[in-house]
Coordinates of C-alpha atoms and ligand atoms in Angstrom, one line a residue:
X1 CA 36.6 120.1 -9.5
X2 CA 35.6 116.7 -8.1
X3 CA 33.0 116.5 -4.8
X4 CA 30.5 119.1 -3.5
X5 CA 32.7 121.4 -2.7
X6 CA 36.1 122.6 -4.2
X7 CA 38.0 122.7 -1.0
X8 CA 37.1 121.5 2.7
X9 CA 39.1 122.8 5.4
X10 CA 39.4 121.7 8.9
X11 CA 40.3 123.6 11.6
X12 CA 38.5 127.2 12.4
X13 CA 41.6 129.0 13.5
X14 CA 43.0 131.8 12.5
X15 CA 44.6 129.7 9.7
X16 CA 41.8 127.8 8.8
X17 CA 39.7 130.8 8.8
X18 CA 41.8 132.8 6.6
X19 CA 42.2 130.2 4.3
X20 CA 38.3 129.8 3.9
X21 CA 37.9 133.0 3.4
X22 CA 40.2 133.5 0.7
X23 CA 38.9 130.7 -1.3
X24 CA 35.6 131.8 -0.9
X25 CA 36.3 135.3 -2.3
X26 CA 38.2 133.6 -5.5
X27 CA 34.8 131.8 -5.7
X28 CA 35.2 128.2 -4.8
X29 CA 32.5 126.6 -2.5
X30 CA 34.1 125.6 0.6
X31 CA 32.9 123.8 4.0
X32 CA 35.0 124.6 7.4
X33 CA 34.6 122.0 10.3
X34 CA 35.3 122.6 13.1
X35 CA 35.6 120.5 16.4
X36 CA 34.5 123.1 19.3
X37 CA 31.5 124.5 19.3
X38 CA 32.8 128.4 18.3
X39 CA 35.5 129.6 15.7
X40 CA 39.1 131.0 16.6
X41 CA 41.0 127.7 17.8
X42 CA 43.9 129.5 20.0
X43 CA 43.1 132.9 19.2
X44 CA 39.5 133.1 20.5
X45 CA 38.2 134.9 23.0
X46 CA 35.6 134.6 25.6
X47 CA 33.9 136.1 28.8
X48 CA 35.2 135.0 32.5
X49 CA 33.3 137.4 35.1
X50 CA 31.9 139.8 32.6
X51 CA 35.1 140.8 31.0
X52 CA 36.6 139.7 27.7
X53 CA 39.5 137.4 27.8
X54 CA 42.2 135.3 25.5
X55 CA 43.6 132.0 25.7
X56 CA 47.0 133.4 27.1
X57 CA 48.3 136.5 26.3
X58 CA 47.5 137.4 22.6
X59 CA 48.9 140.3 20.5
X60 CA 49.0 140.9 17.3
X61 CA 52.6 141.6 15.6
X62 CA 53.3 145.2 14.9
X63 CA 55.7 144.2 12.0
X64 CA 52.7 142.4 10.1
X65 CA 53.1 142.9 6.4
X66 CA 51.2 146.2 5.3
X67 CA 48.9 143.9 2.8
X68 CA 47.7 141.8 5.5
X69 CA 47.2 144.4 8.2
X70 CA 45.6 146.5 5.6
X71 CA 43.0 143.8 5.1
X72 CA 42.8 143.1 9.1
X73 CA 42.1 146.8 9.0
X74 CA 39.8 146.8 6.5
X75 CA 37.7 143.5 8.7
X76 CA 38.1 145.8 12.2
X77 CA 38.2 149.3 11.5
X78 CA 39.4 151.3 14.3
X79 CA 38.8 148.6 16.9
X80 CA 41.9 147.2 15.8
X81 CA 44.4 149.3 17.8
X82 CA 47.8 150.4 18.4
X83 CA 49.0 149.7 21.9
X84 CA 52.3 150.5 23.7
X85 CA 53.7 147.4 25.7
X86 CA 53.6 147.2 29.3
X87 CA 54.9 144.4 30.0
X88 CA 57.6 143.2 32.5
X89 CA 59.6 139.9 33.4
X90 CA 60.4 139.2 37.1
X91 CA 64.6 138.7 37.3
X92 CA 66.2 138.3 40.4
X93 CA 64.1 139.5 43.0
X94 CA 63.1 142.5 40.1
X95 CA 60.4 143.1 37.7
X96 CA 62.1 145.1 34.6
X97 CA 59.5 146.2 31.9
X98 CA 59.8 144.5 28.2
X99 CA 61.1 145.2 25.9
X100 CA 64.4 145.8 28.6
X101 CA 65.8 149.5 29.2
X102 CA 69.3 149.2 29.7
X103 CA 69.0 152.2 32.4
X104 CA 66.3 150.2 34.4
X105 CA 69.0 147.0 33.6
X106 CA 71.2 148.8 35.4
X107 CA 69.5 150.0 38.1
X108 CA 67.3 147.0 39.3
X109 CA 69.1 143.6 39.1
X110 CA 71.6 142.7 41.8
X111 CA 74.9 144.2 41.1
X112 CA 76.0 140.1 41.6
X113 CA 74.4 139.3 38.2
X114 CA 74.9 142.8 36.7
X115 CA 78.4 142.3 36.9
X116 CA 78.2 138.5 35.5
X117 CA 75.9 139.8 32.9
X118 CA 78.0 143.2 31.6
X119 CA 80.9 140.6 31.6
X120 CA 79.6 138.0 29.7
X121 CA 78.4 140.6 27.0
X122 CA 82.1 142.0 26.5
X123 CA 83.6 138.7 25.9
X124 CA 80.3 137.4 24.1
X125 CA 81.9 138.1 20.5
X126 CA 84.4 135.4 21.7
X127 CA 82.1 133.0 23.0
X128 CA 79.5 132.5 20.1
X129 CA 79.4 129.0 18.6
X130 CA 77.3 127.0 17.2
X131 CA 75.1 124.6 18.8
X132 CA 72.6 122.0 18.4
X133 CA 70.7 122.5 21.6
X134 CA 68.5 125.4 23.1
X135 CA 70.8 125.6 26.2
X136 CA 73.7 126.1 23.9
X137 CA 72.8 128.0 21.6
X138 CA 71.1 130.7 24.2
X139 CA 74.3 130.1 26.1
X140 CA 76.4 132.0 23.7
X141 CA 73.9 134.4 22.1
X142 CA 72.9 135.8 25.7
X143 CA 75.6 134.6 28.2
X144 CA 75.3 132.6 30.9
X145 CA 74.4 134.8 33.5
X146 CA 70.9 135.4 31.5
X147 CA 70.9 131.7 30.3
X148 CA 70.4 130.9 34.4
X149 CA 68.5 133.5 35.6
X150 CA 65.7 134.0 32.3
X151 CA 66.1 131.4 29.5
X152 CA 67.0 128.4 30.9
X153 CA 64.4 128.5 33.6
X154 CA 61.4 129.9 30.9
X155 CA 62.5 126.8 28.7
X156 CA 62.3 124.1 31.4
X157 CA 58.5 125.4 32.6
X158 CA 57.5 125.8 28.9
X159 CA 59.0 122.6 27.5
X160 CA 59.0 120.6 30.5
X161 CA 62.8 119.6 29.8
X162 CA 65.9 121.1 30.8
X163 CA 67.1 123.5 27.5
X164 CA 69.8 121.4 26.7
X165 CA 67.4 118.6 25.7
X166 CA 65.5 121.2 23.1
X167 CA 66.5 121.8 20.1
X168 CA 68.7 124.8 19.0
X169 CA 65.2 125.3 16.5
X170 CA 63.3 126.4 19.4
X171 CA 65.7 129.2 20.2
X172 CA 66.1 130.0 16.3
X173 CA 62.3 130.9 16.7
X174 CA 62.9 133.4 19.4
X175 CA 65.1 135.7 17.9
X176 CA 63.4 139.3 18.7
X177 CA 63.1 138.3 22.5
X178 CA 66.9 137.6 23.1
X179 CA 67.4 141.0 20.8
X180 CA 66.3 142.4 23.4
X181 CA 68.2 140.9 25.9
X182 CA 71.4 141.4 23.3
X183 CA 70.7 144.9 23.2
X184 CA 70.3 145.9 26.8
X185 CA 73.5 143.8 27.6
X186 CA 75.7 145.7 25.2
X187 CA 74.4 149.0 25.5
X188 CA 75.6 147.8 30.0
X189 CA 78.9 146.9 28.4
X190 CA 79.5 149.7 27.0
X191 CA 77.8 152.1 29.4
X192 CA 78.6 149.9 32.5
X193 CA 76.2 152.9 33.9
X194 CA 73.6 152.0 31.8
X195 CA 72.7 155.2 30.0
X196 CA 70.3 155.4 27.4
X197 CA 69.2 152.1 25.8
X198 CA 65.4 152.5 25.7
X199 CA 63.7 150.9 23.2
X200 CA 59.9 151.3 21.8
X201 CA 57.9 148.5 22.0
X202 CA 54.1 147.9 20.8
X203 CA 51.3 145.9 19.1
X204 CA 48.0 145.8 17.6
X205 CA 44.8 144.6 19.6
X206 CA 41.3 144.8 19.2
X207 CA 38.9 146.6 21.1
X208 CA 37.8 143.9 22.1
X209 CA 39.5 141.3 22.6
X210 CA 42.1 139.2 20.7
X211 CA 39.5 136.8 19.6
X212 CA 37.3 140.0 17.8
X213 CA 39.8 139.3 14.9
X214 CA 39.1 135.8 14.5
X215 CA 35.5 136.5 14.9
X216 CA 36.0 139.4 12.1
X217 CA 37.6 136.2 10.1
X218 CA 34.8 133.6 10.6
X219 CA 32.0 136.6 9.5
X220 CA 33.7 137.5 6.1
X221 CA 34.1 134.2 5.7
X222 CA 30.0 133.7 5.9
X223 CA 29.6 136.8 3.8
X224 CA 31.9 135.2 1.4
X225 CA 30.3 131.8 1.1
X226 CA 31.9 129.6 3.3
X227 CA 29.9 127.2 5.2
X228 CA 31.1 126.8 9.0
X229 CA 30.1 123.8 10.9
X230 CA 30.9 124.3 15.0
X231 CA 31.2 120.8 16.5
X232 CA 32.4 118.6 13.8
X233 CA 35.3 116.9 14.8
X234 CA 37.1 115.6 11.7
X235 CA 37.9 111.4 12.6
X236 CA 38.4 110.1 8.8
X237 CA 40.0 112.1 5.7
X238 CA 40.1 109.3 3.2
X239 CA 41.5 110.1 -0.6
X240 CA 39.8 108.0 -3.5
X241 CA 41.1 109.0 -7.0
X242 CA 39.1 111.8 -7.7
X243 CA 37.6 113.7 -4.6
X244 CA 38.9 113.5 -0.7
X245 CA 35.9 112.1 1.7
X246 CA 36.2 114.0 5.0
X247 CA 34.0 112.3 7.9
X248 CA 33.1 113.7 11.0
X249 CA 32.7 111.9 14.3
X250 CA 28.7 112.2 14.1
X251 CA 28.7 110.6 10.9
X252 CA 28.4 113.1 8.1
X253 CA 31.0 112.7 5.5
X254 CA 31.8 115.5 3.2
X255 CA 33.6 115.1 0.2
X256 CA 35.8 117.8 -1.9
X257 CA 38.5 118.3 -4.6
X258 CA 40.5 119.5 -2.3
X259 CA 41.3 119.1 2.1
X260 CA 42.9 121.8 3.4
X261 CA 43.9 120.4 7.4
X262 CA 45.3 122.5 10.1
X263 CA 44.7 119.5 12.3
X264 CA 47.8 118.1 14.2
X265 CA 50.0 116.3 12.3
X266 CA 50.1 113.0 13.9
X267 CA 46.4 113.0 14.2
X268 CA 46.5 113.3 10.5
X269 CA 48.9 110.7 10.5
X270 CA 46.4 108.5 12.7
X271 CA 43.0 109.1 10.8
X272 CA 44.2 109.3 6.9
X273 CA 43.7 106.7 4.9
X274 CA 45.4 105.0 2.8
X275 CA 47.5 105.3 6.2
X276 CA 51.1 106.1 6.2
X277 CA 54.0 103.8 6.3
X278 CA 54.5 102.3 9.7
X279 CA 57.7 104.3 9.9
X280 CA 55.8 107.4 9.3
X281 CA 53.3 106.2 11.9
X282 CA 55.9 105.8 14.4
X283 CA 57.5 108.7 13.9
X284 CA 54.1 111.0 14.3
X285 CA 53.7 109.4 17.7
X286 CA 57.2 110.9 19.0
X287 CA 55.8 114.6 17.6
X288 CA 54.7 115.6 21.2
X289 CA 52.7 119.0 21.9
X290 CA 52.9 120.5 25.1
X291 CA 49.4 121.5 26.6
X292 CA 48.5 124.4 28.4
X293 CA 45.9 124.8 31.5
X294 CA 44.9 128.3 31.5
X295 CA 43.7 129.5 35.1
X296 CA 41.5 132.9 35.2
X297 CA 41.1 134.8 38.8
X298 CA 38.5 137.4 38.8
X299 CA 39.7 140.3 40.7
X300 CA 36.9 142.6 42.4
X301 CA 38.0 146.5 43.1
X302 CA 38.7 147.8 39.3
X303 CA 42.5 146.4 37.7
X304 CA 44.2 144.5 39.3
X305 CA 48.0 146.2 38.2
X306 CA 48.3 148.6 35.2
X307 CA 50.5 146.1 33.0
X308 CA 49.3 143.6 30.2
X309 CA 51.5 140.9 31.1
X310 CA 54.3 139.3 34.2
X311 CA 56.8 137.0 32.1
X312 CA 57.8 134.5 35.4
X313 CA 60.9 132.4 35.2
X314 CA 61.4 131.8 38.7
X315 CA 61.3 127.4 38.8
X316 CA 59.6 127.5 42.0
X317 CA 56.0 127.7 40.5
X318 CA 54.7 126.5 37.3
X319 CA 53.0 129.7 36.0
X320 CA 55.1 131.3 33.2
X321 CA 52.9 134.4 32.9
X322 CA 49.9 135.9 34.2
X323 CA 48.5 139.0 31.9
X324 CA 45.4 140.9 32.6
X325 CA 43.1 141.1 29.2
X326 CA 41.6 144.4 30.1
X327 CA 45.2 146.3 29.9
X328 CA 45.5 145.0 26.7
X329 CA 43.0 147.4 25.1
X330 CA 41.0 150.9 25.4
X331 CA 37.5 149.5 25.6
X332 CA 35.3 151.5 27.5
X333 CA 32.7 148.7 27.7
X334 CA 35.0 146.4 30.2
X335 CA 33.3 146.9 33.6
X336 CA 35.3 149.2 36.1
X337 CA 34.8 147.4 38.7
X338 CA 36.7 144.3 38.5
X339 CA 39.3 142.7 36.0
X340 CA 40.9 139.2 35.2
X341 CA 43.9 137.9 35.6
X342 CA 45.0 135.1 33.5
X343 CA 48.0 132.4 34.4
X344 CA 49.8 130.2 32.0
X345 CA 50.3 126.8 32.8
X346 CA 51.9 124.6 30.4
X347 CA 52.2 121.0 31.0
X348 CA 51.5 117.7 30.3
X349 CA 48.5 116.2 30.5
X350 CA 49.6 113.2 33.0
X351 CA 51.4 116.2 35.5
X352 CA 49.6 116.9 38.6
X353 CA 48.8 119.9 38.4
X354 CA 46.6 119.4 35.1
X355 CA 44.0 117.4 37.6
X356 CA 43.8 119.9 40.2
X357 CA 40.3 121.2 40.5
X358 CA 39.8 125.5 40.4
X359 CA 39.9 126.4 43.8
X360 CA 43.5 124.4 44.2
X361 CA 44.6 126.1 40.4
X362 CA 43.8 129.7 42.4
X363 CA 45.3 128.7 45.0
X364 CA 48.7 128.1 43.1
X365 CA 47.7 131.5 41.6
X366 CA 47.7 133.3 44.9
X367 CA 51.0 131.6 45.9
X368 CA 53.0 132.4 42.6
X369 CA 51.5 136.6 43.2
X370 CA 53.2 135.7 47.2
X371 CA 56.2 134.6 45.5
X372 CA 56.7 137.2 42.8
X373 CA 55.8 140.2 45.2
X374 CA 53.2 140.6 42.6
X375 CA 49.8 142.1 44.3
X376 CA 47.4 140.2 46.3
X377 CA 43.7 139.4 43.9
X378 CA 40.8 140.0 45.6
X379 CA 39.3 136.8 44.3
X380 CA 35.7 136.6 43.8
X381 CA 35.4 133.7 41.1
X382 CA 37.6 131.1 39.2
X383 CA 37.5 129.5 35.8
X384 CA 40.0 127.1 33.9
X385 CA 40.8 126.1 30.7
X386 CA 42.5 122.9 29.5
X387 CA 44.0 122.5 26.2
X388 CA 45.6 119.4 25.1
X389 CA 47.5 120.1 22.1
X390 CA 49.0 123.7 22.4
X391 CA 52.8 123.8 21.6
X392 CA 54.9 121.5 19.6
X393 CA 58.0 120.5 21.7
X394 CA 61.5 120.9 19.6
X395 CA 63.1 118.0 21.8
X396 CA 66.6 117.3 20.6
X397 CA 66.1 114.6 17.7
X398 CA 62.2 115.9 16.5
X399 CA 63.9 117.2 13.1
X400 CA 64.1 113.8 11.6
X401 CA 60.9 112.5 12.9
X402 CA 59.5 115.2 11.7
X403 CA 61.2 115.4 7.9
X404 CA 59.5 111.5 8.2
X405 CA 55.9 112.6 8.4
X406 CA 56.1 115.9 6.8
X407 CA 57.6 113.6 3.9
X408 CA 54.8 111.9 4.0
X409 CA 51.9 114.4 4.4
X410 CA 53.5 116.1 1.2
X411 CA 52.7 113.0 -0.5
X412 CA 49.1 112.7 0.4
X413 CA 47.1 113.5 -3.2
X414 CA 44.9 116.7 -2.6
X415 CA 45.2 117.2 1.0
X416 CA 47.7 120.1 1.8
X417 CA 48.9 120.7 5.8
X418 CA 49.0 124.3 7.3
X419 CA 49.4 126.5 10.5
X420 CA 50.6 125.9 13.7
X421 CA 49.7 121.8 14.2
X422 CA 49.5 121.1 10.9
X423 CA 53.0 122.2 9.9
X424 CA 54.3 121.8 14.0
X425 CA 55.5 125.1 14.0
X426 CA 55.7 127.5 16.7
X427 CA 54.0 130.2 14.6
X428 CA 51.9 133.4 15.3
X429 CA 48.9 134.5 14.0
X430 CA 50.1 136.9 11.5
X431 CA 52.4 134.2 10.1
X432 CA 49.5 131.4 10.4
X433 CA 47.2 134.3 7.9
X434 CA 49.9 134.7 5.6
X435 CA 50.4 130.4 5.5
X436 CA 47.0 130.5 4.7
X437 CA 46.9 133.1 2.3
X438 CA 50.0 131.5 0.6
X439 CA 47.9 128.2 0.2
X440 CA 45.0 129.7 -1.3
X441 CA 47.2 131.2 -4.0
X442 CA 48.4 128.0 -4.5
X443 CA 45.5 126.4 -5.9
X444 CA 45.6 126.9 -9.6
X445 CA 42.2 128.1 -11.9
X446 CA 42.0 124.7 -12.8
X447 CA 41.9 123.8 -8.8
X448 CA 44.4 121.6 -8.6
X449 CA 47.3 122.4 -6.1
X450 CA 50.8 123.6 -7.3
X451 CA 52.7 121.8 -5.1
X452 CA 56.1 123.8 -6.3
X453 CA 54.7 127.0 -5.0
X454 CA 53.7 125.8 -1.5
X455 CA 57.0 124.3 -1.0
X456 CA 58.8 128.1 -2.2
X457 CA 56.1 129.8 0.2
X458 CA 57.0 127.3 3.1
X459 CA 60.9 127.6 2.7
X460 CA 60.2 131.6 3.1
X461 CA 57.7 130.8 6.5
X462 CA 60.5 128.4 8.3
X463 CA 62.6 131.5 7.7
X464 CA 60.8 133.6 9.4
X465 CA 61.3 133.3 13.4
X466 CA 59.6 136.2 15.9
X467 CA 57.6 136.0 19.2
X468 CA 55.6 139.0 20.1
Ligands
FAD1 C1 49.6 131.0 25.2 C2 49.7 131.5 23.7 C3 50.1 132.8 23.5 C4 50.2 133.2 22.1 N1 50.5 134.5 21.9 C5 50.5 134.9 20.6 C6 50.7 136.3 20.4 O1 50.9 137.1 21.3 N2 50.6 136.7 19.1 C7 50.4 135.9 18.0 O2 50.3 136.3 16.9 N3 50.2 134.5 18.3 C8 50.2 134.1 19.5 N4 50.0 132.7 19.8 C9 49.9 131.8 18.6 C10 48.5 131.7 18.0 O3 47.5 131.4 18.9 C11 48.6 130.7 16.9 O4 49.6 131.0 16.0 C12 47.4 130.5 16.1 O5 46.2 130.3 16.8 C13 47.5 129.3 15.1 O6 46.4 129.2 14.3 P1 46.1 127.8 13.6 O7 44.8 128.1 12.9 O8 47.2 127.3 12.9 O9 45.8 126.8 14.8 P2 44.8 126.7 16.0 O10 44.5 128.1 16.5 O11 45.4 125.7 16.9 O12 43.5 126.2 15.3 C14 43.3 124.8 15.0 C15 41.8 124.5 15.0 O13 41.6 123.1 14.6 C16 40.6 122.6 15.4 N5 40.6 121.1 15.4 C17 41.5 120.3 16.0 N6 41.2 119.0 15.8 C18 40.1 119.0 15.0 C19 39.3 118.0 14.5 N7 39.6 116.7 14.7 N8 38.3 118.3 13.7 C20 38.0 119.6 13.5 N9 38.7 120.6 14.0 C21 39.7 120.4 14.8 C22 40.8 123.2 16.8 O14 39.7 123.1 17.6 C23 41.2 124.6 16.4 O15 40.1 125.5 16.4 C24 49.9 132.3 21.1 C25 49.5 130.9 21.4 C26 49.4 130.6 22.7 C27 49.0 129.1 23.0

């Protein structure tokens, strides 16, 4: 191959990492930049108060294909471990546990929307249709009893538009959550007591935190060859006609047969030369990502509740969940004597709230616990995070403007786009590996890129659609 190195990648996520890694281990030489200063992207993990914590709540999917868990097995050993959910949305004036129990369906929610929500799940067979938007579509998969009291209000705080403005896409990605929801329903219908019902719910976690695996990802990757550079932020990807020069904002350029970028797709768009059309240009600029402020409240006087995670859909505050990291796992190490709560904010970056300064952001914390009869935290420190590109936002209308850069970015000679900005997907880490694995077994002994394959391997990925 052309350049110092047979493949660059950018990006040190879980995609980008995996990716590296794989290369590495069929023997090409490969460089990973990275803009922050540690590996993981989303899926990294740090300390807040002496405890281990993730960017928002983080579990692994316990349907990840036996090959890949085998190998995340192999990389954790028996850190990586099997948890039972303990999880619970607040409805009404109600927290039910997640995955729902029809019994505790029927016992806890207001016999006003019981009744709404039994009937709308007899005459739901009726009522399905399709739809182009979120709101519709969730409409008539869950009823509109739930669409008002749990979807409708998640999608607004999430997407920061009302769920008939979203895409029907974002719900087609949701598909095990509103199971869930489809289930408990129908077993009420048919019950209208609300016997039996229960369904088993879990996931995989390391001992240490979500991030452990990541970590796991970035050593192997050393071990195997791969070259990580922390705080080199990508700003040119130029392709010449035989090699791809890949410059970094400090001024190194690195050059390679092959780019492998997980960055954001219009940022792609904005730093690739030659550049795109102007069409393809204006098209990346309407690809908006939601961003998230994370707010963490260190609790003093051991856990704060024994669940991982509160799902929150009621409008009148802007957290949509608040999990404590420590539930997440069986790690002795964690201290005993306090634990860390951690509330999901997503926004945009010119709202209000993304300015407030930590004491106001625990503030907001305190009053959504007030609100949601959760308990009081006994506060003894505050920390925030901010990220700017976290979410990609299905408005109504993305899908062309998206098929306009993608088309493009397919084009670009020996740079390939993957995982969760790079392909603007609303993926998971499992599925973000197995992209990444996918690519790797793309590139052909003779290192160039068989473009056919990718496209077979990304028509089976769009098909895929779970949250966890
Ligand atoms: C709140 C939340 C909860 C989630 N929960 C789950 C869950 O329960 N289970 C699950 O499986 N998944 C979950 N996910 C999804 C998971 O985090 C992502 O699927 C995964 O991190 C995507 O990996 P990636 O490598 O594609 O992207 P990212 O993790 O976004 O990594 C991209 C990397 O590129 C780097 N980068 C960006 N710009 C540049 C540049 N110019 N130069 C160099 N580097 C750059 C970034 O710093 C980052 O490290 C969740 C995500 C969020 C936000």
């Amino acid at each position: 191959m052309a350049g110092s190195n047979d493949l660059i990648v950018i990006g040190a996520g879980p995609a980008g990492l995996a990716a590296a890694w794989r290369a590495a281990q069929r023997g090409m030489k490969v460089t990973l930049l990275e803009r922050a200063d540690h590996v993981g992207g989303l899926a990294a993990s740090f300390e807040v108060g002496g405890v281990r914590v993730d960017q928002g709540s983080h579990r692994l999917d316990p349907n990840t294909p036996p090959a890949l868990l085998s190998d995340l097995h192999a990389l954790l050993g028996d850190d990586l471990q099997r948890r039972r959910r303990t999880s619970r949305i607040r409805v009404g004036d109600q927290w039910l546990a997640l995955p729902l129990r029809a019994d505790e369906v029927a016992r806890r929610l207001p016999p006003s929307l019981l009744a709404r929500v039994a009937r709308d799940s007899t005459i739901a067979k009726f009522r399905r249709q399709p739809s182009d938007t979120y709101g519709g579509l969730v409409r008539s998969r869950v009823g509109p009893a739930l669409y008002e009291s749990v979807y409708g209000p998640l999608a607004e705080k999430h997407w920061g538009m009302p769920g008939d403005r979203i895409s029907a896409d974002q719900a087609r990605r949701q598909t095990d959550r509103m199971g869930t929801w489809r289930v408990a329903a129908r077993t009420l219908a048919r019950s209208r007591r609300g016997r039996g019902g229960a369904q088993t719910g879990g996931y995989f976690y390391p001992r240490t935190g979500f991030g452990q695996l990541v970590e796991a990802l970035a050593d192997a990757a050393v071990t195997a060859g791969v070259e990580i550079r922390c705080e080199a932020e990508v700003d040119r990807v130029r392709v010449t006609e035989d090699e791809v020069e890949v410059s970094t904002q400090d001024g190194d350029v690195i050059t390679g047969g092959l780019v492998f970028s997980t960055l954001p797709l219009p940022v792609l768009a904005r730093i690739s030369r030659p550049a795109p059309s102007l069409t393809s240009i204006e098209s990346s600029a309407r690809l908006r990502y939601r961003a998230l402020l994370l707010v963490y409240v260190v609790h003093q006087g051991g856990r704060w509740t024994p669940h991982d995670s509160h799902d929150i859909p009621d409008p009148r505050t802007p957290v949509v969940r608040i999990s404590e990291p420590p539930n997440y796992r069986n790690n002795p190490a964690d201290p005993a004597d306090r634990s860390v709560l951690c509330a999901e904010i997503p926004c945009s970056m010119t709202d209000d709230v993304w300015g407030l300064d930590d004491e106001s952001l625990a503030d907001l914390v305190d009053e959504t616990l007030g609100l949601t009869g959760l308990p009081k935290a006994n506060r003894v420190q505050v920390a925030t995070r901010r990220i700017g590109q976290v979410h990609p936002i299905y408005r109504v209308g993305y899908e062309q403007d998206l098929i306009d850069v993608d088309t493009w970015a397919r084009m670009i000679r020996r740079v390939v786009t993957l995982g969760r900005q790079g392909l603007f997907v609303l993926d998971n880490v499992d599925q973000a590996l197995l992209m990444a694995y996918d690519a790797v077994d793309a590139i052909r002994d003779d290192g160039r890129f068989d473009r056919y394959a990718w496209t077979v391997a990304r028509e089976r990925f769009a098909r895929s659609a779970h949250d966890v």
